[in-house]
mmCIF file of C-alpha atoms in Angstrom:
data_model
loop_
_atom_site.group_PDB
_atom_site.id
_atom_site.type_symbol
_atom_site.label_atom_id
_atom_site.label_comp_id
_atom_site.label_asym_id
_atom_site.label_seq_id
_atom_site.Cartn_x
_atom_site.Cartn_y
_atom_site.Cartn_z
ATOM 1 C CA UNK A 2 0.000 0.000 0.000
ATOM 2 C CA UNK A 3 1.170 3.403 -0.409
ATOM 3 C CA UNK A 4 -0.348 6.848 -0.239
ATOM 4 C CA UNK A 5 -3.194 7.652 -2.055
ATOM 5 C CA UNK A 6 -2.931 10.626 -4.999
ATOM 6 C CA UNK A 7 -5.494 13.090 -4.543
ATOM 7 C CA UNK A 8 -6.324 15.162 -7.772
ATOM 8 C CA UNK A 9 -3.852 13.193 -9.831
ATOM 9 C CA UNK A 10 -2.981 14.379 -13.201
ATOM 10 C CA UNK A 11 -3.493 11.381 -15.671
ATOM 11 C CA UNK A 12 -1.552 12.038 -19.237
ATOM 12 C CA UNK A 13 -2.506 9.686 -21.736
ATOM 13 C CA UNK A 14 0.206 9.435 -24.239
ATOM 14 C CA UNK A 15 -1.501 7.492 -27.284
ATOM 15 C CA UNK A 16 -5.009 7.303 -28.152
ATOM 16 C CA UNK A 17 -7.115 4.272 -26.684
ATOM 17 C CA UNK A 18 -10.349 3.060 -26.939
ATOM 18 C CA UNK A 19 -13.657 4.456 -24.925
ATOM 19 C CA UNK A 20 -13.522 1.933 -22.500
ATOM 20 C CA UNK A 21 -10.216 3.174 -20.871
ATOM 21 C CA UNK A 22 -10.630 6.693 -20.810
ATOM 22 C CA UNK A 23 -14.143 6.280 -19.156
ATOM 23 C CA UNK A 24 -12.692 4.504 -15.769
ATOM 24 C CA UNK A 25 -10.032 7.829 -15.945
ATOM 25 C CA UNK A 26 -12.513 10.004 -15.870
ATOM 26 C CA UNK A 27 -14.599 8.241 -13.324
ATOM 27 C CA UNK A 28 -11.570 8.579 -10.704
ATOM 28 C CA UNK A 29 -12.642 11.181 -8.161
ATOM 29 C CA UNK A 30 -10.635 14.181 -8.680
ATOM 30 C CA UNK A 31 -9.120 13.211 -11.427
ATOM 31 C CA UNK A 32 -7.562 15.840 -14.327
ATOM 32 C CA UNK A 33 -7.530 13.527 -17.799
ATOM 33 C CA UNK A 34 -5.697 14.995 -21.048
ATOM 34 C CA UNK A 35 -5.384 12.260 -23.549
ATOM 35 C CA UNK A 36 -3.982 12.654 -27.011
ATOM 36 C CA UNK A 37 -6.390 11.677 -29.830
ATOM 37 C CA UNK A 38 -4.942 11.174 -32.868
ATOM 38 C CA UNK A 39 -3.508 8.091 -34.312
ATOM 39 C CA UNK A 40 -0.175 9.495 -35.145
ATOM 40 C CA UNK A 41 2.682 9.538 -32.114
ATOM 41 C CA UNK A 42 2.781 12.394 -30.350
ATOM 42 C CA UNK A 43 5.572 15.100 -30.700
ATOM 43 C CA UNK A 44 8.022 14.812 -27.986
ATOM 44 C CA UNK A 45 7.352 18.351 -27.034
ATOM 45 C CA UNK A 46 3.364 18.198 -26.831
ATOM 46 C CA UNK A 47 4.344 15.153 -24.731
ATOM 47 C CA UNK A 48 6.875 16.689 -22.371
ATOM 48 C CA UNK A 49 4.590 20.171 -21.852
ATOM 49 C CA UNK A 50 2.256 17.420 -20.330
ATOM 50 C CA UNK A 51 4.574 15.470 -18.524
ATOM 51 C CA UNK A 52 5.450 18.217 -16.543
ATOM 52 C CA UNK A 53 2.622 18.290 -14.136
ATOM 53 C CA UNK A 54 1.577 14.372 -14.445
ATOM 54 C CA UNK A 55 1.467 12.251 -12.074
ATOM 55 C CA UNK A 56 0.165 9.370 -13.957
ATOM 56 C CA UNK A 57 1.029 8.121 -17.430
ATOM 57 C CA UNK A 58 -0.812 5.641 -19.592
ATOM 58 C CA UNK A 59 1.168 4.825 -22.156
ATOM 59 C CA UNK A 60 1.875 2.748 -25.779
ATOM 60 C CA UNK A 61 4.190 0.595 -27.205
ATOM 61 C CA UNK A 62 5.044 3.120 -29.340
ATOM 62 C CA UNK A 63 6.351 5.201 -25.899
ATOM 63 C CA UNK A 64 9.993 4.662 -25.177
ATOM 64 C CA UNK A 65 9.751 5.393 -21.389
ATOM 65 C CA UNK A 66 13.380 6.205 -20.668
ATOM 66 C CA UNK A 67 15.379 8.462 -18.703
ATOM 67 C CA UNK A 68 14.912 11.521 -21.035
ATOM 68 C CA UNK A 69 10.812 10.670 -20.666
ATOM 69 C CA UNK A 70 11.375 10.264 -17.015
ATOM 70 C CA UNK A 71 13.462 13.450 -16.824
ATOM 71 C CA UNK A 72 9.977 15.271 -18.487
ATOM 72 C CA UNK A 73 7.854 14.002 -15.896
ATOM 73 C CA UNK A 74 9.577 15.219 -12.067
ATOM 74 C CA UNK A 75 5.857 14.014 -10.380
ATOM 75 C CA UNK A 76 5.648 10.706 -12.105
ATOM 76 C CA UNK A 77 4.022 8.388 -10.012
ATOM 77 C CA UNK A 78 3.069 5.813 -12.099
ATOM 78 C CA UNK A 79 3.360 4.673 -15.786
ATOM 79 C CA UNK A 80 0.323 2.632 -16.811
ATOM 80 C CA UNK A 81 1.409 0.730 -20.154
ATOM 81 C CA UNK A 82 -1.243 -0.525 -22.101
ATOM 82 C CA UNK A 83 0.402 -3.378 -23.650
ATOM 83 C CA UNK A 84 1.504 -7.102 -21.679
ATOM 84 C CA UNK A 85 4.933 -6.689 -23.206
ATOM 85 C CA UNK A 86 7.079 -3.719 -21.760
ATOM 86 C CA UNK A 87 10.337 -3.841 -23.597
ATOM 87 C CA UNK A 88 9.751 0.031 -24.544
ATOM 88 C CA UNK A 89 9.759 0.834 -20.758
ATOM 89 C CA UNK A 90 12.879 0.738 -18.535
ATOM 90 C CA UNK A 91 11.888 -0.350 -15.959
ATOM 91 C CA UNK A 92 14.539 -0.263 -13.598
ATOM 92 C CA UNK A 93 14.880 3.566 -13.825
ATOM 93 C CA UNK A 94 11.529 3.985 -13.108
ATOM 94 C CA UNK A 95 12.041 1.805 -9.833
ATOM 95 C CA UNK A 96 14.808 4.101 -9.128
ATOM 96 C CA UNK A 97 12.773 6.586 -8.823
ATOM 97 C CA UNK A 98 10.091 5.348 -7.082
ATOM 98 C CA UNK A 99 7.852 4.846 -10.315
ATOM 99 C CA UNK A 100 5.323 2.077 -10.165
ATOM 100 C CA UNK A 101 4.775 -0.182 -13.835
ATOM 101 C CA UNK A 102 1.805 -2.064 -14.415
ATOM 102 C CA UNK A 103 0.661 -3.466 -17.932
ATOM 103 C CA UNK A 104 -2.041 -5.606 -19.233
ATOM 104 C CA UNK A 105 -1.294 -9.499 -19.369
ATOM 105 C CA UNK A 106 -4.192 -12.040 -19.993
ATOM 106 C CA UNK A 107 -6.805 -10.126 -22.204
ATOM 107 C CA UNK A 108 -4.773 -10.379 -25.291
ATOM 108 C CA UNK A 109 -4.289 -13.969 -25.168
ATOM 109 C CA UNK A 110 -6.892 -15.330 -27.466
ATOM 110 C CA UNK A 111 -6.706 -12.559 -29.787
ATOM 111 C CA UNK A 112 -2.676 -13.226 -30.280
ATOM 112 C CA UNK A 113 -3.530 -17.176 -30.436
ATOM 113 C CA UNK A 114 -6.127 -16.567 -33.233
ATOM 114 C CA UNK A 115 -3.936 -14.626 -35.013
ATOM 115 C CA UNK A 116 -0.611 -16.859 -34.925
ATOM 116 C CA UNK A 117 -2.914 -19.244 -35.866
ATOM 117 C CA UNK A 118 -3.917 -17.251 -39.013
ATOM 118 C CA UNK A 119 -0.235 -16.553 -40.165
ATOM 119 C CA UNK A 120 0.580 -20.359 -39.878
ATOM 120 C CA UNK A 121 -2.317 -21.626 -41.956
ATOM 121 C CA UNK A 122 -1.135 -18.193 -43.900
ATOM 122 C CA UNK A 123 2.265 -19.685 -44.681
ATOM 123 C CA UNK A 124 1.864 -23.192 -44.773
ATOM 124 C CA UNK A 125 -1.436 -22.764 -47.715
ATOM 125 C CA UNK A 126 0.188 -20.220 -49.585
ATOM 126 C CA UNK A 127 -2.793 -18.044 -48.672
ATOM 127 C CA UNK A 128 -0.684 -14.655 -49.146
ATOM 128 C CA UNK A 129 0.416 -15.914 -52.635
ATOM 129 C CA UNK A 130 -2.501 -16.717 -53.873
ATOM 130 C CA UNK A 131 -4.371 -13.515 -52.864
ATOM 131 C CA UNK A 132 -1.639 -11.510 -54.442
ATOM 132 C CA UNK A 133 -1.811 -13.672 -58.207
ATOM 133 C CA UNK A 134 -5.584 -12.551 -57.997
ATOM 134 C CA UNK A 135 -4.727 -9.502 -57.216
ATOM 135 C CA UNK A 136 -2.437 -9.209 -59.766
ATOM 136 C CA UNK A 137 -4.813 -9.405 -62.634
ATOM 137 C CA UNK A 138 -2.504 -11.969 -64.282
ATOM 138 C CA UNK A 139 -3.718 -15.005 -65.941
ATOM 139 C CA UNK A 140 -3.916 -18.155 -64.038
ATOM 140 C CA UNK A 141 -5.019 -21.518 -64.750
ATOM 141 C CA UNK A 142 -5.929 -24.228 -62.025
ATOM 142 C CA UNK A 143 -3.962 -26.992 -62.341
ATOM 143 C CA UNK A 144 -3.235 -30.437 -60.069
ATOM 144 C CA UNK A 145 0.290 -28.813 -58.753
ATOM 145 C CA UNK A 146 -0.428 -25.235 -58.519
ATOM 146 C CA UNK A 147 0.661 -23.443 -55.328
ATOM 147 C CA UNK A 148 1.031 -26.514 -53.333
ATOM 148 C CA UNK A 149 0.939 -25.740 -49.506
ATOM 149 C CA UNK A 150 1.704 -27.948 -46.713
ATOM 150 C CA UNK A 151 -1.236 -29.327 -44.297
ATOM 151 C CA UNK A 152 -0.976 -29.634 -40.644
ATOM 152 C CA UNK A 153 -2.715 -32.824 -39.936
ATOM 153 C CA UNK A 154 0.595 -34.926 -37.914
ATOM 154 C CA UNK A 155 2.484 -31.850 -38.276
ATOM 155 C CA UNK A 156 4.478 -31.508 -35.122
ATOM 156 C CA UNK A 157 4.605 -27.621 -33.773
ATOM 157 C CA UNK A 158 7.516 -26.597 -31.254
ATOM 158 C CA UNK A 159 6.074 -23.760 -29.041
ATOM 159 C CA UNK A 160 9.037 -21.471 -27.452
ATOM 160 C CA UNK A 161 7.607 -19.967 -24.455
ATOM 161 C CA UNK A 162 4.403 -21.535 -23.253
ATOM 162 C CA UNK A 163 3.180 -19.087 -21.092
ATOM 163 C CA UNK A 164 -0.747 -18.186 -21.639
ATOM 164 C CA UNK A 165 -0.589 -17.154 -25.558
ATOM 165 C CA UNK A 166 1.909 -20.527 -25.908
ATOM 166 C CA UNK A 167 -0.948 -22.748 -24.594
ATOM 167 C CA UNK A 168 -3.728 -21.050 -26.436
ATOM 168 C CA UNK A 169 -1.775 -21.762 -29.589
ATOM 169 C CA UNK A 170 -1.294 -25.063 -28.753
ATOM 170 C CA UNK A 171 -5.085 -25.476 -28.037
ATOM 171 C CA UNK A 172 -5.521 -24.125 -31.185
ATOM 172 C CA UNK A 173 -2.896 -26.072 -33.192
ATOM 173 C CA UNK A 174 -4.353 -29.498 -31.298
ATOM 174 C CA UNK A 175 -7.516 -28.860 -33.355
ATOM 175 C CA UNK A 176 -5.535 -29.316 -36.642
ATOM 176 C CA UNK A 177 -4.304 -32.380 -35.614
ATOM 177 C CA UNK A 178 -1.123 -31.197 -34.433
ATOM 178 C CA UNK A 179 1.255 -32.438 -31.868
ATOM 179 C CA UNK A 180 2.798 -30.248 -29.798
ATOM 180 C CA UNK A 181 6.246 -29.681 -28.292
ATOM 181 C CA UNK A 182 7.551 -26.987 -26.133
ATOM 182 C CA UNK A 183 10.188 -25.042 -24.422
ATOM 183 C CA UNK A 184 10.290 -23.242 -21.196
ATOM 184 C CA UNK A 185 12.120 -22.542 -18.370
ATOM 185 C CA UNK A 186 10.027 -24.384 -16.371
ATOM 186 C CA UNK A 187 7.586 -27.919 -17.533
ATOM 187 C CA UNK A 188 3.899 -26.574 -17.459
ATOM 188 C CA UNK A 189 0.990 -27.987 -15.207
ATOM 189 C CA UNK A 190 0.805 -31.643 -16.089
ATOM 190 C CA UNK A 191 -3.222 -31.334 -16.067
ATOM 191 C CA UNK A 192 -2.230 -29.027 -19.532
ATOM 192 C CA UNK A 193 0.274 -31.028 -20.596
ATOM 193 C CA UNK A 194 -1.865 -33.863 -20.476
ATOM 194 C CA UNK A 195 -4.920 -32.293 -22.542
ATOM 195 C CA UNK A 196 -2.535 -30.985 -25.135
ATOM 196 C CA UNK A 197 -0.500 -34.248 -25.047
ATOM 197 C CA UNK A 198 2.746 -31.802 -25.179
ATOM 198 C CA UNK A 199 6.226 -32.823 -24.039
ATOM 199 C CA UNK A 200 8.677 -30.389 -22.717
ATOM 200 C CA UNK A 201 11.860 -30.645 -24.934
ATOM 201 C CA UNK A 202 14.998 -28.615 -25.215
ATOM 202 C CA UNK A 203 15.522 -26.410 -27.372
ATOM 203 C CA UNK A 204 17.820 -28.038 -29.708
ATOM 204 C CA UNK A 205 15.486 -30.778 -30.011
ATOM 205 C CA UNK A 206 12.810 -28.451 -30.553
ATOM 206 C CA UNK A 207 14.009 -26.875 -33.660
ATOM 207 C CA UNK A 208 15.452 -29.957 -35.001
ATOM 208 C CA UNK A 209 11.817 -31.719 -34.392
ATOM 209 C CA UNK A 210 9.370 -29.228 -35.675
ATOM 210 C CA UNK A 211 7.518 -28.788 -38.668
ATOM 211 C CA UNK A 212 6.483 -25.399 -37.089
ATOM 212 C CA UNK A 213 8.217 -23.438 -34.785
ATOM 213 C CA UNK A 214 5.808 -20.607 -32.825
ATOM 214 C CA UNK A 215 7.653 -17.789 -30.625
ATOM 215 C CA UNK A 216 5.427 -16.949 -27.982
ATOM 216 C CA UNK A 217 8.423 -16.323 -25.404
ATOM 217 C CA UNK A 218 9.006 -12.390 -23.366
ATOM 218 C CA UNK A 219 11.943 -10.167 -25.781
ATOM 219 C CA UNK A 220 14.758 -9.769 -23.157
ATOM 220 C CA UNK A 221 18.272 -10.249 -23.189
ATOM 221 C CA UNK A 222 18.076 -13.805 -22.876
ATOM 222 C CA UNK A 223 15.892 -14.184 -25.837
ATOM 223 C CA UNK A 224 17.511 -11.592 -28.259
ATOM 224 C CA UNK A 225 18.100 -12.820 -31.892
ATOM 225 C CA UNK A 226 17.005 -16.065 -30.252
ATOM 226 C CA UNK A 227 16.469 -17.232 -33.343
ATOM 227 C CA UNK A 228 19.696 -16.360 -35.517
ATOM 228 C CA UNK A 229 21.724 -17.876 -38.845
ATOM 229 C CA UNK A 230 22.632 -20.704 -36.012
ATOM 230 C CA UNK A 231 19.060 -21.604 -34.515
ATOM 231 C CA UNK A 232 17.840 -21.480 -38.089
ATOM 232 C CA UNK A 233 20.244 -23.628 -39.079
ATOM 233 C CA UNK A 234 18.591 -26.001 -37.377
ATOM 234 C CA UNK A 235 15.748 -26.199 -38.532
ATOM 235 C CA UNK A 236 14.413 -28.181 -41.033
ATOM 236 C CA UNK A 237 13.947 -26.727 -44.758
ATOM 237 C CA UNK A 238 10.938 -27.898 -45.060
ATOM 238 C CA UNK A 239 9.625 -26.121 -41.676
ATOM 239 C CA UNK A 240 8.180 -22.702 -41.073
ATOM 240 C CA UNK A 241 8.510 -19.864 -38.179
ATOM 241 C CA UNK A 242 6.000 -17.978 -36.423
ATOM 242 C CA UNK A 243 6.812 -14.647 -34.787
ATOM 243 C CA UNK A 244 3.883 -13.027 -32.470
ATOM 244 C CA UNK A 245 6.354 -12.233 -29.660
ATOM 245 C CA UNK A 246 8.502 -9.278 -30.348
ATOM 246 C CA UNK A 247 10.457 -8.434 -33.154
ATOM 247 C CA UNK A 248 14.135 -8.474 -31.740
ATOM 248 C CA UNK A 249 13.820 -12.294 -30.695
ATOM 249 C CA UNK A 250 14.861 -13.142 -34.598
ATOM 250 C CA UNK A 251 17.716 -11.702 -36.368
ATOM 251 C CA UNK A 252 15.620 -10.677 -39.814
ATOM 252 C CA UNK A 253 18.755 -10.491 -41.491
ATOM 253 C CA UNK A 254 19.466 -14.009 -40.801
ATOM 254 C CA UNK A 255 15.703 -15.141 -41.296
ATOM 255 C CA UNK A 256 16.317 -13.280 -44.884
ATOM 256 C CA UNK A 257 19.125 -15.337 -45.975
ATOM 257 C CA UNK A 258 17.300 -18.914 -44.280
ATOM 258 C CA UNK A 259 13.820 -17.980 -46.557
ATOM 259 C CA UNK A 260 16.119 -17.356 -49.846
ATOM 260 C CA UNK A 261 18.552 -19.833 -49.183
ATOM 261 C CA UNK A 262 15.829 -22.680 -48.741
ATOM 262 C CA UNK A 263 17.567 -23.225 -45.132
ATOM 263 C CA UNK A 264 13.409 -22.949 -44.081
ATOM 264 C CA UNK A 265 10.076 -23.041 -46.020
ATOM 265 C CA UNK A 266 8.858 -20.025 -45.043
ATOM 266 C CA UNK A 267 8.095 -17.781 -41.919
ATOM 267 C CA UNK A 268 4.850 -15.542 -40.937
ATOM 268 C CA UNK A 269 5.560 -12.744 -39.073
ATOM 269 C CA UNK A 270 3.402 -10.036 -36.918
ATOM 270 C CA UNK A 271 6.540 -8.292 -35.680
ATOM 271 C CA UNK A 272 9.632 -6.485 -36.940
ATOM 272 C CA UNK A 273 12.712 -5.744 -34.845
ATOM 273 C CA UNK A 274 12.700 -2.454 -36.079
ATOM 274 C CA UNK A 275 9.172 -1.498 -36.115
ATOM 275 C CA UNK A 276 7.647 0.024 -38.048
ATOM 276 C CA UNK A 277 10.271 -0.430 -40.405
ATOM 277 C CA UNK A 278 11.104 -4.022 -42.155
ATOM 278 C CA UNK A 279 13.890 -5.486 -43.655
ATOM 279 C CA UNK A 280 13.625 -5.247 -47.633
ATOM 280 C CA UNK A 281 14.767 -8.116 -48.207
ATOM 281 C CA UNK A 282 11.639 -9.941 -46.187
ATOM 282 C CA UNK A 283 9.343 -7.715 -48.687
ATOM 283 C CA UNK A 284 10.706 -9.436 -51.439
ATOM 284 C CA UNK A 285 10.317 -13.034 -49.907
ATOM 285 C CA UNK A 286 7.172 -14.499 -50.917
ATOM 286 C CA UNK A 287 7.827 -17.485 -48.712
ATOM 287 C CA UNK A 288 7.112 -14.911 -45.954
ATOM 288 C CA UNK A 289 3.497 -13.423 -44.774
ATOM 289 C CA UNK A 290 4.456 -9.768 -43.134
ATOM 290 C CA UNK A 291 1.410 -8.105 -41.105
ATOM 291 C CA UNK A 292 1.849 -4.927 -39.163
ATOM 292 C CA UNK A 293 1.220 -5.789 -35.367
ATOM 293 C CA UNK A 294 -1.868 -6.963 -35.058
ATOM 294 C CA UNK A 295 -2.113 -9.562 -32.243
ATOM 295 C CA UNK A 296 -4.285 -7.438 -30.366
ATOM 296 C CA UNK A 297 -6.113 -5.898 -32.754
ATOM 297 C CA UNK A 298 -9.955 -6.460 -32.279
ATOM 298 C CA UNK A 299 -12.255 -4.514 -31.079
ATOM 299 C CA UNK A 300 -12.770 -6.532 -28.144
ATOM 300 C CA UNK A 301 -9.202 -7.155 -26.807
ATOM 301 C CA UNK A 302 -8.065 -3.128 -27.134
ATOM 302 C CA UNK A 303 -11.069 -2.262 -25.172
ATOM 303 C CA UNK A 304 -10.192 -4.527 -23.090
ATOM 304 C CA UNK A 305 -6.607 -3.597 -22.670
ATOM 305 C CA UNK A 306 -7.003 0.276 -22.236
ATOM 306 C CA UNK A 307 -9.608 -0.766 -19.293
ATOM 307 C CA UNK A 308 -7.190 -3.287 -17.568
ATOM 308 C CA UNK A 309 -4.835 0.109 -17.569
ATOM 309 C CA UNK A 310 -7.095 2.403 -16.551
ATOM 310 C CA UNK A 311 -8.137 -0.202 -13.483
ATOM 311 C CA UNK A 312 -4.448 -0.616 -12.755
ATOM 312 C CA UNK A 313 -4.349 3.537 -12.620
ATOM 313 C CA UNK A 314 -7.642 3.941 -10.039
ATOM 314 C CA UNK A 315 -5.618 1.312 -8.244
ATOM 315 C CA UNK A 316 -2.970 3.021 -7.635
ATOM 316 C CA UNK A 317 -4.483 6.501 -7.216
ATOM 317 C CA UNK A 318 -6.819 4.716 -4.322
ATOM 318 C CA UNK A 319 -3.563 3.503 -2.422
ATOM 319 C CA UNK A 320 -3.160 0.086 -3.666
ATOM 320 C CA UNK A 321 -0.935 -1.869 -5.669
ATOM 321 C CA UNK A 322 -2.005 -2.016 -9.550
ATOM 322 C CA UNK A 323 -3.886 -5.342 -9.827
ATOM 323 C CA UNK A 324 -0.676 -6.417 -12.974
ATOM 324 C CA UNK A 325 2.447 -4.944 -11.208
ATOM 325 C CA UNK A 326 5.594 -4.983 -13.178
ATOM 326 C CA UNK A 327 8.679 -6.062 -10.745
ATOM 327 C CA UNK A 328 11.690 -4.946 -11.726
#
């Protein structure tokens, strides 16, 4: 427990849905000024705001750093409204005395559904075939055109089976897939057991899969995790999914594994530049590129600016924020 903030100043650095900015306002005493556009916000409108806040929600998009930190001499809080938090640093906000929360749990199915999209994406040629109609060339059916790969006794190697690593696998099982993983620690055997999934390392993950699906946190453990060595090990005729973060694969590497024929083919969701992307994955049509949308229905945002907004009134009310982030 700490203090409660009386009249807090809320500065919310991104727009979010309805949902979020309605609990704000409901906070007794509460000042709200939330930027509405979709575009970033200049630094300066952002710092003139910082000034005086005590509380800031913030996006991915947000590097929350020392020079942010430096903007904002009241901050008492920075609400992110994401589950990962790579674009925070954390540890200078715990120096000084800055409390992190995010929003873990309501994104899970979303990010499941839509690593499940990319793979059946990749593996069906989908992203080909939509562009050859697009196209406007001339095409014929014919017994060997675009020939994908199905999933039925596919194996899929899961790295990192936290919540979105077993929804995949839930998902995957449906297909007819069996299902492999890595973590740092086995999962509850009562999972285990209804997904039929064996804990492996990670070696004999990549060497084993058909599919490999990153579901794992970015730090510096898992940076370039998967590199022109891990790829190596996979087998060319097996495909990556990326709905993690961007950093965990090396794109230059993935670039020369998807044009080498070192792997079939990868479908990713994130970049590890963002919003940029590699050229050379543009011109890989063994690759299906979308722009970060795991969370993106209606649904899940909503749901994730109000699990920020109740972490907030948490903390102006004296508590702890109901998702803490420990350094």
């Amino acid at each position: 427990m700490s203090d409660p903030i009386n009249t807090p100043r809320i500065v919310v650095t991104g727009r979010i849905p309805e949902a979020g900015l309605q609990i704000l306002r409901a906070i007794d005493g509460a000042e709200v000024w939330a930027w509405d556009d979709d575009a970033v916000i200049p630094t300066d409108v952002r710092n003139d705001q910082l000034a005086t806040a005590d509380i800031a929600v913030t996006l991915l998009t947000d590097r929350v750093d020392a020079a942010f930190l430096d903007a904002a001499p009241n901050l008492k809080m920075v609400a992110n409204v994401a589950v990962g938090y790579n674009n925070v640093d954390v540890a200078a906000c715990a120096a000084r005395g800055v409390v992190v929360s995010n929003t873990p749990g309501v994104l899970t199915d979303a990010t499941a559904d839509l690593a499940m999209g990319l793979l059946l994406m990749i593996t069906r040629r989908l992203g080909e075939g939509e562009r050859l109609i697009r196209s406007e060339e001339p095409w014929q059916w014919g017994m060997f055109m675009m020939l994908g790969t199905g999933l039925q006794g596919r194996t899929l190697g899961i790295i990192g089976m936290g919540g979105i690593g077993v929804a995949m696998a839930r998902r995957a099982r449906s297909f007819g897939m069996r299902i492999i993983y890595n973590n740092r620690k086995t999962v509850d055997a009562a999972i285990e057991s209804e997904l039929g999934a064996t804990l492996v390392s990670r070696d004999e993950l990549l060497t084993q899969s058909d599919v490999v699906s990153l579901n794992c946190p970015y730090s510096e453990a898992t940076h370039h995790l998967m590199n022109a060595e891990t790829l190596a090990r996979m087998q060319p005729s097996a495909f990556l999914i990326n709905t993690a973060r961007g950093p965990i694969v090396d794109e230059a590497a993935l670039v020369a594994a998807l044009q080498s024929g070192a792997i079939a083919g990868a479908g990713l969701d994130v970049f590890e530049n963002e919003p940029a992307v590699h050229p050379g994955l543009l011109a890989c049509d063994n690759a299906v590129l979308v722009p970060h949308l795991g969370s993106a229905t209606v649904e899940t945002r909503g749901a994730m600016a109000a699990t920020a907004a109740s972490n907030v009134s948490d903390v102006v009310s004296g508590s702890a924020p109901r998702n803490p982030v420990a350094h």
